[in-house]
Tab-separated table of C-alpha atoms in Angstrom:
chain	number	residue	atom	x	y	z
U	591	MET	CA	39.505	63.197	-85.350
U	592	SER	CA	37.564	60.933	-83.021
U	593	LEU	CA	37.994	57.228	-82.373
U	594	THR	CA	35.528	54.566	-83.506
U	595	ASP	CA	34.436	51.384	-81.722
U	596	VAL	CA	36.229	49.286	-84.354
U	597	GLN	CA	39.514	51.179	-83.846
U	598	VAL	CA	39.321	50.723	-80.090
U	599	ARG	CA	38.510	47.022	-80.361
U	600	LYS	CA	41.332	46.280	-82.839
U	601	ALA	CA	43.988	48.466	-81.231
U	602	ARG	CA	47.104	46.523	-80.165
U	603	TYR	CA	50.216	47.509	-78.232
U	604	ASN	CA	53.248	48.294	-80.381
U	605	PRO	CA	56.455	47.012	-78.690
U	606	GLU	CA	58.466	49.629	-80.606
U	607	GLY	CA	56.736	52.252	-78.457
U	608	THR	CA	54.953	54.288	-81.124
U	609	GLY	CA	51.212	54.543	-81.706
U	610	ASN	CA	50.284	53.378	-78.223
U	611	ARG	CA	48.268	56.492	-77.423
U	612	LEU	CA	45.104	56.861	-79.539
U	613	ALA	CA	43.595	60.342	-79.282
U	614	ASP	CA	39.874	61.078	-79.069
U	615	SER	CA	38.191	64.458	-78.770
U	616	GLY	CA	38.270	66.713	-75.686
U	617	ARG	CA	41.863	65.639	-74.758
U	618	MET	CA	40.708	62.096	-74.015
U	619	TYR	CA	42.810	59.201	-75.297
U	620	LEU	CA	43.215	55.401	-75.116
U	621	GLN	CA	46.553	54.279	-73.633
U	622	LEU	CA	47.723	50.838	-74.793
U	623	ASP	CA	49.827	48.846	-72.326
U	624	LYS	CA	52.282	46.009	-73.027
U	625	SER	CA	50.152	43.778	-70.767
U	626	GLY	CA	47.370	44.095	-73.321
U	627	ALA	CA	45.250	46.398	-71.135
U	628	LYS	CA	43.619	49.488	-72.642
U	629	TYR	CA	43.248	52.508	-70.335
U	630	TRP	CA	41.050	55.568	-70.884
U	631	ARG	CA	42.764	58.807	-69.856
U	632	MET	CA	42.000	62.504	-70.040
U	633	ASN	CA	44.538	65.333	-69.806
U	634	TYR	CA	43.449	68.657	-68.315
U	635	ARG	CA	44.863	71.759	-66.652
U	636	PHE	CA	43.782	72.949	-63.198
U	637	ALA	CA	45.202	75.764	-61.061
U	638	GLY	CA	48.068	76.202	-63.499
U	639	LYS	CA	49.093	72.524	-63.405
U	640	ASP	CA	48.778	69.797	-66.041
U	641	LYS	CA	46.982	66.698	-64.711
U	642	THR	CA	45.670	63.342	-65.952
U	643	LEU	CA	42.350	61.746	-64.970
U	644	ALA	CA	41.780	57.977	-65.218
U	645	LEU	CA	38.416	57.191	-66.822
U	646	GLY	CA	38.419	53.387	-66.680
U	647	VAL	CA	39.602	50.319	-68.547
U	648	TYR	CA	38.300	49.040	-71.889
U	649	PRO	CA	36.154	46.959	-72.452
U	650	ASP	CA	34.669	47.384	-68.931
U	651	VAL	CA	34.265	51.047	-69.862
U	652	SER	CA	33.146	51.410	-73.463
U	653	LEU	CA	34.049	54.302	-75.772
U	654	LEU	CA	30.614	55.853	-75.162
U	655	ALA	CA	30.895	55.491	-71.383
U	656	ALA	CA	34.408	56.979	-71.391
U	657	ARG	CA	33.164	60.015	-73.319
U	658	LYS	CA	30.364	60.455	-70.790
U	659	LYS	CA	32.906	60.461	-67.944
U	660	ARG	CA	35.038	62.944	-69.902
U	661	ASP	CA	32.074	65.310	-70.331
U	662	GLU	CA	31.244	65.072	-66.623
U	663	ALA	CA	34.850	65.929	-65.773
U	664	ARG	CA	34.755	68.958	-68.090
U	665	GLN	CA	31.582	70.151	-66.364
U	666	LYS	CA	33.387	69.987	-63.000
U	667	LEU	CA	36.253	72.016	-64.475
U	668	SER	CA	33.776	74.608	-65.691
U	669	ALA	CA	32.437	74.817	-62.140
U	670	GLY	CA	35.928	75.388	-60.746
U	671	LEU	CA	36.378	71.863	-59.377
U	672	ASP	CA	39.333	69.522	-59.818
U	673	PRO	CA	37.909	66.247	-61.286
U	674	SER	CA	40.718	64.155	-59.731
U	675	ASN	CA	40.053	65.565	-56.271
U	676	VAL	CA	36.298	65.048	-56.669
U	677	LYS	CA	36.917	61.444	-57.740
U	678	ARG	CA	39.149	60.846	-54.711
U	679	LEU	CA	36.525	62.247	-52.334
U	680	GLU	CA	33.784	60.160	-53.967
U	681	LYS	CA	35.867	56.977	-53.546
U	682	ARG	CA	36.485	57.799	-49.900
U	683	ALA	CA	32.786	58.426	-49.331
U	684	ALA	CA	31.965	55.117	-51.032
U	685	ARG	CA	34.450	53.263	-48.809
U	686	LEU	CA	33.000	54.859	-45.687
U	687	ALA	CA	29.460	54.059	-46.822
U	688	ALA	CA	30.420	50.440	-47.450
U	689	ALA	CA	32.070	50.158	-44.017
U	690	ASN	CA	28.970	51.629	-42.373
U	691	SER	CA	26.423	49.659	-44.365
U	692	PHE	CA	24.048	47.427	-42.436
U	693	GLU	CA	25.610	44.339	-44.001
U	694	ALA	CA	29.151	45.338	-43.011
U	695	VAL	CA	28.113	46.035	-39.423
U	696	ALA	CA	26.018	42.858	-39.277
U	697	ARG	CA	28.926	40.746	-40.473
U	698	GLY	CA	31.087	42.371	-37.822
U	699	TRP	CA	28.584	41.340	-35.146
U	700	ILE	CA	28.280	37.822	-36.580
U	701	ASP	CA	32.074	37.409	-36.630
U	702	GLU	CA	32.428	38.724	-33.075
U	703	ARG	CA	29.963	36.183	-31.645
U	704	LYS	CA	31.147	33.254	-33.804
U	705	SER	CA	33.493	31.808	-31.190
U	706	GLY	CA	30.756	31.830	-28.551
U	707	VAL	CA	28.013	29.987	-30.435
U	708	ALA	CA	27.655	26.565	-31.992
U	709	PRO	CA	28.674	26.316	-35.684
U	710	ALA	CA	25.083	25.442	-36.627
U	711	GLN	CA	23.761	28.546	-34.841
U	712	HIS	CA	26.355	30.727	-36.589
U	713	ALA	CA	25.402	29.259	-39.976
U	714	LYS	CA	21.670	29.758	-39.354
U	715	THR	CA	22.109	33.393	-38.345
U	716	LEU	CA	24.258	34.143	-41.405
U	717	ALA	CA	21.796	32.374	-43.715
U	718	ARG	CA	18.863	34.269	-42.202
U	719	MET	CA	20.636	37.568	-42.810
U	720	LYS	CA	21.627	36.661	-46.374
U	721	ASN	CA	18.161	35.431	-47.346
U	722	ASP	CA	15.806	37.717	-45.436
U	723	VAL	CA	17.614	40.921	-44.445
U	724	PHE	CA	20.641	41.834	-46.577
U	725	PRO	CA	18.742	42.008	-49.906
U	726	TRP	CA	16.686	44.929	-48.527
U	727	LEU	CA	18.813	46.533	-45.798
U	728	GLY	CA	22.337	45.338	-46.578
U	729	LYS	CA	23.591	48.266	-48.674
U	730	ARG	CA	21.837	50.954	-46.618
U	731	PRO	CA	23.962	53.048	-44.212
U	732	ILE	CA	23.028	51.636	-40.826
U	733	SER	CA	22.547	55.085	-39.320
U	734	ASP	CA	19.908	55.925	-41.981
U	735	ILE	CA	17.702	52.870	-41.378
U	736	ASP	CA	14.486	53.527	-39.477
U	737	ALA	CA	11.814	51.362	-37.854
U	738	PRO	CA	9.384	51.349	-40.849
U	739	GLU	CA	12.132	49.926	-43.102
U	740	ILE	CA	12.833	47.141	-40.623
U	741	LEU	CA	9.125	46.444	-40.170
U	742	ALA	CA	8.750	46.018	-43.935
U	743	VAL	CA	11.449	43.325	-43.821
U	744	LEU	CA	9.755	41.563	-40.904
U	745	LYS	CA	6.339	41.663	-42.587
U	746	ARG	CA	7.840	40.187	-45.743
U	747	ILE	CA	9.127	37.243	-43.689
U	748	ASP	CA	5.863	36.891	-41.771
U	749	SER	CA	3.778	36.964	-44.955
U	750	ARG	CA	5.253	33.665	-46.115
U	751	GLY	CA	4.157	31.978	-42.882
U	752	ALA	CA	7.534	32.145	-41.127
U	753	ARG	CA	6.475	33.984	-37.977
U	754	PHE	CA	9.111	32.422	-35.742
U	755	THR	CA	11.762	33.527	-38.250
U	756	ALA	CA	10.328	37.059	-38.292
U	757	HIS	CA	10.656	37.313	-34.515
U	758	ARG	CA	14.162	35.879	-34.578
U	759	ALA	CA	15.151	38.297	-37.378
U	760	ARG	CA	13.904	41.287	-35.353
U	761	SER	CA	15.966	40.172	-32.371
U	762	GLU	CA	19.098	39.695	-34.474
U	763	ILE	CA	18.645	43.011	-36.296
U	764	SER	CA	18.374	44.668	-32.894
U	765	ARG	CA	21.622	43.019	-31.812
U	766	VAL	CA	23.322	44.317	-34.954
U	767	PHE	CA	22.256	47.859	-34.046
U	768	ARG	CA	23.474	47.421	-30.456
U	769	TYR	CA	26.808	46.211	-31.837
U	770	GLY	CA	26.813	49.225	-34.196
U	771	ILE	CA	26.242	51.593	-31.266
U	772	LYS	CA	29.171	50.024	-29.426
U	773	GLU	CA	31.432	50.371	-32.482
U	774	GLY	CA	30.319	53.931	-33.249
U	775	HIS	CA	28.445	53.209	-36.500
U	776	CYS	CA	25.040	54.403	-35.249
U	777	LYS	CA	23.437	55.959	-32.175
U	778	THR	CA	20.058	54.245	-31.773
U	779	ASP	CA	18.380	50.849	-32.179
U	780	PRO	CA	15.118	51.301	-34.145
U	781	ALA	CA	14.422	47.546	-34.043
U	782	ARG	CA	13.903	47.807	-30.291
U	783	ASP	CA	10.708	49.783	-30.912
U	784	LEU	CA	9.283	46.938	-33.003
U	785	VAL	CA	8.846	44.459	-30.152
U	786	GLY	CA	5.257	43.250	-30.535
U	787	ALA	CA	4.866	44.686	-34.056
U	788	ILE	CA	4.570	41.141	-35.409
U	789	PRO	CA	1.872	39.036	-33.665
U	790	PRO	CA	3.254	36.368	-31.320
U	791	ALA	CA	3.937	32.986	-32.839
U	792	GLN	CA	1.721	30.105	-31.835
U	793	THR	CA	3.815	27.844	-29.645
U	794	THR	CA	3.625	24.110	-30.161
U	795	HIS	CA	4.409	22.306	-26.913
U	796	PHE	CA	6.860	19.437	-27.109
U	797	ALA	CA	5.502	16.000	-26.254
U	798	SER	CA	6.346	15.102	-22.680
U	799	ILE	CA	5.637	12.533	-19.955
U	800	THR	CA	4.736	14.123	-16.618
U	801	GLU	CA	3.060	11.255	-14.767
U	802	PRO	CA	5.608	9.800	-12.279
U	803	THR	CA	4.616	6.170	-12.855
U	804	LYS	CA	5.137	6.490	-16.599
U	805	VAL	CA	8.407	8.339	-16.050
U	806	GLY	CA	9.639	5.340	-14.051
U	807	GLU	CA	8.622	2.993	-16.868
U	808	MET	CA	10.526	5.119	-19.365
U	809	LEU	CA	13.688	5.197	-17.230
U	810	ARG	CA	13.591	1.409	-16.902
U	811	ALA	CA	13.208	1.178	-20.687
U	812	PHE	CA	16.471	3.142	-21.026
U	813	ASP	CA	18.276	0.287	-19.261
U	814	GLY	CA	17.343	-1.975	-22.176
U	815	PHE	CA	18.642	0.360	-24.885
U	816	ALA	CA	20.807	-1.576	-27.358
U	817	GLY	CA	22.384	1.357	-29.193
U	818	THR	CA	25.822	2.952	-28.827
U	819	PHE	CA	27.175	3.798	-25.381
U	820	PRO	CA	27.334	7.613	-25.966
U	821	VAL	CA	23.659	7.672	-26.999
U	822	LEU	CA	22.739	5.541	-23.949
U	823	CYS	CA	24.572	8.023	-21.705
U	824	ALA	CA	22.791	10.925	-23.426
U	825	LEU	CA	19.446	9.201	-22.803
U	826	ARG	CA	20.259	8.791	-19.115
U	827	LEU	CA	21.550	12.351	-18.710
U	828	ALA	CA	18.734	14.077	-20.625
U	829	PRO	CA	16.123	13.737	-17.821
U	830	LEU	CA	18.734	14.316	-15.087
U	831	LEU	CA	19.994	17.609	-16.535
U	832	PHE	CA	16.889	18.719	-18.538
U	833	VAL	CA	18.890	21.141	-20.707
U	834	ARG	CA	17.953	21.902	-24.310
U	835	PRO	CA	18.749	18.957	-26.630
U	836	GLY	CA	21.182	20.983	-28.721
U	837	GLU	CA	23.105	22.026	-25.613
U	838	LEU	CA	23.389	18.419	-24.443
U	839	ARG	CA	24.514	16.888	-27.736
U	840	GLN	CA	27.086	19.656	-28.323
U	841	ALA	CA	28.489	19.532	-24.783
U	842	GLN	CA	32.296	19.723	-24.655
U	843	TRP	CA	34.543	18.157	-22.030
U	844	SER	CA	36.300	21.501	-21.491
U	845	GLN	CA	33.032	22.880	-20.053
U	846	PHE	CA	32.871	20.285	-17.255
U	847	ASP	CA	34.508	20.231	-13.833
U	848	LEU	CA	33.544	16.824	-12.513
U	849	ASP	CA	35.409	17.390	-9.242
U	850	LYS	CA	33.300	20.501	-8.556
U	851	CYS	CA	30.215	18.793	-10.024
U	852	GLU	CA	29.589	21.650	-12.474
U	853	TRP	CA	28.871	22.165	-16.152
U	854	ARG	CA	29.260	25.726	-17.453
U	855	TYR	CA	28.414	26.757	-21.017
U	856	LEU	CA	26.914	29.543	-23.129
U	857	VAL	CA	23.201	29.272	-23.897
U	858	THR	CA	23.018	30.142	-27.607
U	859	LYS	CA	19.319	30.989	-27.468
U	860	THR	CA	19.826	33.803	-24.941
U	861	GLU	CA	23.595	34.331	-25.320
U	862	SER	CA	23.968	34.022	-21.542
U	863	GLU	CA	26.267	31.866	-19.442
U	864	HIS	CA	24.620	28.967	-17.637
U	865	LEU	CA	25.699	26.752	-14.759
U	866	VAL	CA	24.307	23.233	-14.293
U	867	PRO	CA	25.010	21.653	-10.894
U	868	LEU	CA	25.718	17.947	-11.426
U	869	SER	CA	24.215	15.310	-9.171
U	870	THR	CA	26.340	12.362	-8.056
U	871	GLN	CA	24.407	10.209	-10.552
U	872	SER	CA	25.237	12.571	-13.422
U	873	VAL	CA	28.929	12.673	-12.475
U	874	ALA	CA	29.050	8.877	-12.368
U	875	ILE	CA	27.622	8.618	-15.893
U	876	LEU	CA	30.023	11.288	-17.192
U	877	ARG	CA	33.081	9.668	-15.610
U	878	GLU	CA	32.186	6.365	-17.234
U	879	LEU	CA	31.695	8.061	-20.604
U	880	HIS	CA	34.957	10.019	-20.214
U	881	ALA	CA	36.883	6.765	-20.556
U	882	LEU	CA	35.456	6.440	-24.078
U	883	SER	CA	35.244	10.012	-25.436
U	884	GLY	CA	37.363	12.035	-22.985
U	885	ALA	CA	40.305	12.291	-25.384
U	886	GLY	CA	38.137	14.178	-27.882
U	887	ARG	CA	36.365	17.531	-27.862
U	888	TYR	CA	32.758	16.424	-27.592
U	889	VAL	CA	31.160	14.504	-24.737
U	890	PHE	CA	28.851	12.810	-27.247
U	891	PRO	CA	30.869	12.421	-30.472
U	892	GLY	CA	29.200	11.578	-33.763
U	893	ALA	CA	28.972	7.947	-34.802
U	894	ARG	CA	30.579	8.645	-38.203
U	895	ASP	CA	32.858	11.553	-37.363
U	896	ARG	CA	34.189	11.837	-33.805
U	897	LYS	CA	35.299	15.408	-34.494
U	898	ARG	CA	31.651	16.432	-34.733
U	899	PRO	CA	28.931	16.177	-32.079
U	900	MET	CA	26.220	13.558	-32.015
U	901	SER	CA	23.415	14.002	-34.561
U	902	GLU	CA	20.539	16.235	-33.490
U	903	ALA	CA	18.190	13.358	-34.336
U	904	ALA	CA	20.002	10.810	-32.148
U	905	ILE	CA	17.947	11.206	-28.939
U	906	ASN	CA	14.579	11.154	-30.672
U	907	ALA	CA	15.683	8.202	-32.804
U	908	ALA	CA	16.691	6.336	-29.645
U	909	LEU	CA	13.313	7.089	-28.047
U	910	ARG	CA	11.555	5.723	-31.133
U	911	ARG	CA	13.699	2.559	-30.997
U	912	LEU	CA	12.456	2.094	-27.447
U	913	GLY	CA	8.867	2.307	-28.685
U	914	TYR	CA	8.032	5.923	-27.814
U	915	ASP	CA	6.123	8.154	-30.214
U	916	THR	CA	8.129	11.402	-30.387
U	917	ARG	CA	5.084	13.238	-31.746
U	918	THR	CA	2.672	12.425	-28.927
U	919	GLU	CA	4.601	10.915	-25.995
U	920	ILE	CA	8.107	12.271	-25.404
U	921	THR	CA	10.874	14.137	-27.245
U	922	GLY	CA	14.385	15.139	-26.272
U	923	HIS	CA	13.027	18.609	-25.525
U	924	GLY	CA	10.146	17.130	-23.543
U	925	PHE	CA	12.438	16.265	-20.617
U	926	ARG	CA	12.427	19.966	-19.751
U	927	ALA	CA	8.647	20.064	-19.408
U	928	MET	CA	8.769	16.785	-17.472
U	929	ALA	CA	11.249	18.202	-14.939
U	930	ARG	CA	9.473	21.538	-14.702
U	931	THR	CA	6.112	19.932	-13.929
U	932	ILE	CA	7.247	17.227	-11.510
U	933	LEU	CA	9.742	19.418	-9.649
U	934	HIS	CA	6.957	21.890	-8.912
U	935	GLU	CA	3.978	19.580	-8.371
U	936	GLU	CA	5.621	16.530	-6.787
U	937	LEU	CA	8.805	17.862	-5.160
U	938	GLU	CA	7.319	21.305	-4.419
U	939	GLN	CA	10.349	23.248	-5.606
U	940	LYS	CA	10.073	27.014	-5.996
U	941	PRO	CA	9.110	28.077	-9.541
U	942	GLU	CA	11.814	30.762	-9.696
U	943	VAL	CA	14.506	28.215	-8.801
U	944	ILE	CA	13.232	25.831	-11.484
U	945	GLU	CA	13.082	28.589	-14.114
U	946	HIS	CA	16.659	29.648	-13.415
U	947	GLN	CA	17.812	26.055	-13.732
U	948	LEU	CA	15.985	25.890	-17.062
U	949	ALA	CA	18.005	28.990	-18.096
U	950	HIS	CA	14.802	30.912	-18.803
U	951	MET	CA	14.831	34.692	-18.837
U	952	VAL	CA	13.197	35.592	-15.496
U	953	PRO	CA	13.016	39.350	-14.750
U	954	ASP	CA	13.300	40.228	-11.055
U	955	ASN	CA	12.752	43.405	-9.055
U	956	LEU	CA	16.299	44.507	-9.884
U	957	GLY	CA	15.621	44.171	-13.602
U	958	SER	CA	18.192	41.417	-14.195
U	959	ALA	CA	16.879	38.922	-16.714
U	960	TYR	CA	19.173	35.992	-15.892
U	961	ASN	CA	22.033	35.319	-13.496
U	962	ARG	CA	23.809	31.993	-13.820
U	963	THR	CA	24.659	31.842	-10.109
U	964	LYS	CA	21.328	32.995	-8.701
U	965	PHE	CA	19.698	30.434	-6.370
U	966	ILE	CA	22.789	28.286	-6.910
U	967	LYS	CA	22.655	26.725	-3.418
U	968	GLU	CA	18.975	25.880	-3.851
U	969	ARG	CA	19.630	24.598	-7.359
U	970	ARG	CA	22.416	22.265	-6.201
U	971	VAL	CA	20.095	20.772	-3.598
U	972	MET	CA	17.235	20.580	-6.115
U	973	MET	CA	19.316	18.809	-8.790
U	974	GLN	CA	20.465	16.136	-6.332
U	975	LYS	CA	16.934	15.726	-4.972
U	976	TRP	CA	15.679	15.381	-8.560
U	977	ALA	CA	18.268	12.717	-9.402
U	978	ASP	CA	17.427	10.753	-6.249
U	979	TYR	CA	13.729	11.001	-7.082
U	980	LEU	CA	14.313	9.667	-10.613
U	981	ASP	CA	16.318	6.785	-9.163
U	982	ARG	CA	13.390	5.830	-6.963
U	983	LEU	CA	10.997	6.048	-9.899
U	984	ARG	CA	13.290	3.858	-12.017
U	985	LEU	CA	13.422	1.248	-9.245
U	986	GLY	CA	9.635	1.316	-9.001
U	987	ALA	CA	9.614	2.560	-5.404
U	988	ARG	CA	6.620	4.285	-3.837
U	989	VAL	CA	7.559	7.966	-3.729
U	990	ILE	CA	6.079	10.094	-0.956
U	991	ARG	CA	5.134	13.606	-2.011
U	992	ILE	CA	6.890	16.070	0.267
U	993	GLY	CA	4.588	17.449	2.962
U	994	SER	CA	1.561	15.397	1.898
U	995	GLY	CA	2.140	12.147	3.776
U	996	ARG	CA	0.782	10.170	0.835
U	997	PRO	CA	2.381	8.277	-2.025
U	998	ALA	CA	2.974	10.165	-5.268
U	999	THR	CA	3.019	6.942	-7.307
């Protein structure tokens, strides 16, 4: 006699111990537990031994589904296979597949780099993976993924007008594969072959002031800034150091050695270490600021929460308060273009020295893309010369262009 859906649904555990095993056909039965759980089981004999196979828990596994599993188990027995052993091997294979899935490996890479990147960068990378990559590649074994699959993901991103995101996703997917190679999950990086597969993104240049006279006017305007002291210090340091705005606002006191006049940190964009030689002017500003924020983690703490860094909009907001249009005149990022142009054209510094100080990836004849200590002697001299030059511009002095014998302003 076989069970019915109604019998299964209404079955209740008997504390007296009788009637707690309801038989179905093919040696399958429903085991009632005192906890209220209902377990599907099947008894069978293999290699001269009596065994029991678990088929699931009701109602997650319905009567019909349990019978289907029973029939599949009987087919394995007919083929000379032990259903319990097959089930164990299938579970092991599933665990291995899950551990070697693209998502599992990607999360391993993301966790490994978490301590070395800013929280916002970590969050953006994870969100990009969750939204644009995991839905299509996440469950796939990483070793089975090929370049066409990755390209389809990148084209899907690009098709919605997010070309920058497509390029960033390709780079991060490639890093996941390189991490997977290191950990033994795969042997090759198919994303590496897709460099250039998506057309280059159109770069929008950040607004910048590169005329020395106007730079001097801007620096004098900083002296009249009426905002908070940390933001004033950030304004003064931004042109002196010309690092990326995010790197400046998230600067931590532990990264600075003011006695050695150095700032060392990890560039999140390139995941490379960077060294910024500090001019005497920069050190003076930092020492003054240290009296206010030195007890905390961040050099420029947030106005509302000192345990967080200054808002990413703070510098541009300060520039707007001073009357500058951050769309057409100058932005926090524009100080980099300002320094790059004037250092080369007015102070006649070598382009390769400037590029290394900007922490740009500059291949050389040895194939090294970036070395934080390369040209360090020249960079120390250049950073002090740059700070002295800005001082003269701020004071409105006539600056002589090196080697020209004529005023630059």
